[in-house]
Short mmCIF file of C-alpha atoms in Angstrom, two decimals:
data_model
loop_
_atom_site.label_atom_id
_atom_site.label_comp_id
_atom_site.label_asym_id
_atom_site.label_seq_id
_atom_site.Cartn_x
_atom_site.Cartn_y
_atom_site.Cartn_z
CA MET A 1 40.00 -47.33 -36.54
CA GLY A 2 41.21 -45.87 -33.24
CA CYS A 3 42.04 -42.72 -35.02
CA ILE A 4 38.53 -42.06 -36.74
CA ALA A 5 37.04 -42.95 -33.17
CA SER A 6 38.85 -40.69 -31.50
CA ALA A 7 38.29 -37.50 -33.69
CA ALA A 8 34.82 -38.15 -33.79
CA THR A 9 34.96 -38.30 -29.95
CA VAL A 10 36.77 -34.93 -29.78
CA CYS A 11 34.51 -33.18 -32.35
CA ILE A 12 31.44 -34.15 -30.07
CA MET A 13 32.79 -33.49 -26.68
CA ILE A 14 34.67 -30.37 -27.37
CA PRO A 15 31.39 -28.04 -27.09
CA VAL A 16 30.56 -29.68 -23.95
CA ASP A 17 34.31 -29.05 -22.86
CA THR A 18 33.92 -25.50 -23.51
CA ILE A 19 30.49 -25.14 -21.54
CA LYS A 20 32.08 -26.79 -18.68
CA THR A 21 35.11 -24.63 -18.80
CA ARG A 22 32.91 -21.42 -18.92
CA LEU A 23 31.06 -22.39 -16.10
CA VAL A 24 33.89 -23.26 -13.74
CA THR A 25 35.79 -19.90 -14.64
CA GLN A 26 32.68 -17.76 -14.79
CA SER A 27 33.45 -16.81 -11.14
CA SER A 28 37.06 -15.65 -11.45
CA SER A 29 36.49 -13.77 -15.08
CA ILE A 30 33.89 -11.38 -15.96
CA VAL A 31 31.17 -12.95 -18.19
CA SER A 32 30.51 -10.84 -21.70
CA ASN A 33 27.46 -8.92 -20.28
CA GLY A 34 28.46 -9.38 -16.43
CA VAL A 35 25.65 -11.85 -15.70
CA PRO A 36 27.05 -15.01 -14.92
CA TYR A 37 25.67 -17.97 -16.57
CA LYS A 38 22.54 -19.98 -14.69
CA GLY A 39 23.47 -23.51 -16.27
CA ILE A 40 24.45 -25.65 -18.96
CA ILE A 41 21.88 -24.74 -21.31
CA ASP A 42 22.10 -20.69 -20.66
CA CYS A 43 25.48 -21.14 -21.29
CA ALA A 44 25.31 -22.91 -24.55
CA VAL A 45 22.74 -20.78 -25.88
CA ARG A 46 24.38 -17.71 -24.98
CA ILE A 47 27.85 -18.46 -26.17
CA THR A 48 25.95 -19.63 -29.56
CA ARG A 49 23.95 -15.98 -29.73
CA GLU A 50 26.82 -13.91 -28.25
CA GLU A 51 29.87 -15.48 -29.80
CA GLY A 52 28.70 -17.97 -32.43
CA ILE A 53 29.16 -21.47 -33.20
CA LYS A 54 32.67 -21.42 -34.09
CA THR A 55 33.31 -20.49 -30.37
CA PHE A 56 32.55 -24.09 -29.39
CA TYR A 57 35.22 -25.61 -32.05
CA ARG A 58 37.99 -22.96 -31.30
CA GLY A 59 40.59 -25.38 -29.86
CA LEU A 60 39.78 -28.27 -32.31
CA ALA A 61 42.81 -28.46 -34.18
CA PRO A 62 45.46 -28.57 -31.36
CA ARG A 63 43.12 -31.05 -29.73
CA LEU A 64 42.92 -33.45 -32.74
CA MET A 65 46.40 -33.06 -33.15
CA SER A 66 47.23 -34.51 -29.62
CA VAL A 67 44.54 -37.09 -28.99
CA VAL A 68 44.27 -38.68 -32.40
CA PRO A 69 47.62 -40.00 -32.79
CA MET A 70 47.72 -41.01 -29.13
CA ILE A 71 44.38 -43.10 -29.28
CA GLY A 72 45.73 -44.24 -32.78
CA ILE A 73 48.83 -45.50 -31.03
CA GLN A 74 46.99 -47.07 -28.26
CA PHE A 75 44.49 -49.07 -30.34
CA GLY A 76 47.24 -50.02 -32.45
CA VAL A 77 49.19 -51.53 -29.64
CA TYR A 78 46.07 -53.14 -28.30
CA GLU A 79 45.41 -54.74 -31.57
CA ALA A 80 48.99 -56.04 -32.25
CA VAL A 81 48.99 -57.50 -28.54
CA LYS A 82 45.67 -58.92 -28.94
CA LYS A 83 46.70 -60.87 -32.17
CA MET A 84 49.77 -62.13 -30.28
CA MET A 85 47.69 -63.40 -27.29
CA LEU A 86 45.24 -65.17 -29.65
CA GLN A 87 48.33 -66.73 -31.58
CA ARG A 88 49.83 -68.10 -28.37
CA ASP A 89 46.43 -69.51 -27.26
CA VAL A 90 46.07 -71.46 -30.54
CA ASP A 91 49.89 -72.42 -30.56
CA MET A 92 49.03 -73.73 -26.95
CA LYS A 93 45.78 -75.79 -27.92
CA GLN A 94 47.85 -77.33 -30.68
CA ARG A 95 50.52 -78.85 -28.65
CA GLU A 96 49.35 -82.20 -26.95
CA ASP A 97 51.47 -81.40 -23.77
CA ALA A 98 50.08 -77.86 -23.35
CA GLU A 99 49.38 -77.13 -19.95
CA ILE A 100 45.89 -75.96 -19.16
CA TYR A 101 45.43 -72.24 -19.49
CA VAL A 102 44.82 -70.91 -16.02
CA PRO A 103 43.46 -67.43 -14.73
CA ILE A 104 47.06 -66.50 -13.43
CA ASP A 105 47.84 -66.78 -17.22
CA ILE A 106 44.97 -64.59 -18.46
CA LEU A 107 45.73 -62.26 -15.50
CA GLY A 108 49.44 -62.18 -16.97
CA ASP A 109 48.41 -61.43 -20.44
CA ALA A 110 46.16 -58.76 -19.44
CA SER A 111 48.94 -56.80 -17.32
CA MET A 112 51.24 -57.18 -20.26
CA GLU A 113 48.40 -55.46 -22.65
CA VAL A 114 47.87 -52.83 -20.20
CA SER A 115 51.44 -51.91 -19.57
CA ALA A 116 52.13 -52.07 -23.28
CA SER A 117 49.41 -49.60 -23.78
CA GLN A 118 50.43 -47.29 -21.27
CA GLU A 119 53.72 -47.40 -21.58
CA GLU A 120 54.24 -46.37 -25.65
CA PRO A 121 55.26 -42.89 -26.14
CA TYR A 122 52.37 -40.42 -26.87
CA PRO A 123 53.29 -37.73 -29.44
CA ALA A 124 51.94 -34.77 -27.78
CA PRO A 125 53.72 -35.08 -24.52
CA LEU A 126 56.94 -35.72 -26.11
CA ILE A 127 56.52 -32.59 -28.49
CA ARG A 128 55.67 -30.32 -25.55
CA LYS A 129 59.05 -31.68 -23.42
CA LYS A 130 61.35 -31.15 -26.37
CA ARG A 131 60.66 -27.33 -26.51
#
């Protein structure tokens, strides 16, 4: 599910990133007819008119190849850790002598989940480093 969500997000946001990049870099580069963009809408209209819709999605394949596995791994780790913590909570409640689940335990579980999701190796940076 994480892969589908990240792919949809990339497909929606890549035109916005293209517009943002064009607006930020327009002072250092020459715009096609020498006239700078007036704003977001002007930039989007001119890119569509002068270069075509495909320009917005020019870098889609590499972005999908880097983002989709990364978010898929992150969602997978999140779901696995969540399942493990819920099972631990059930196991603790079934024992008669279980201690009370205090906020420090919740903080410990949350920090374990965050560190696990941040420490897994993302495929794209590993591929770039190995080159």
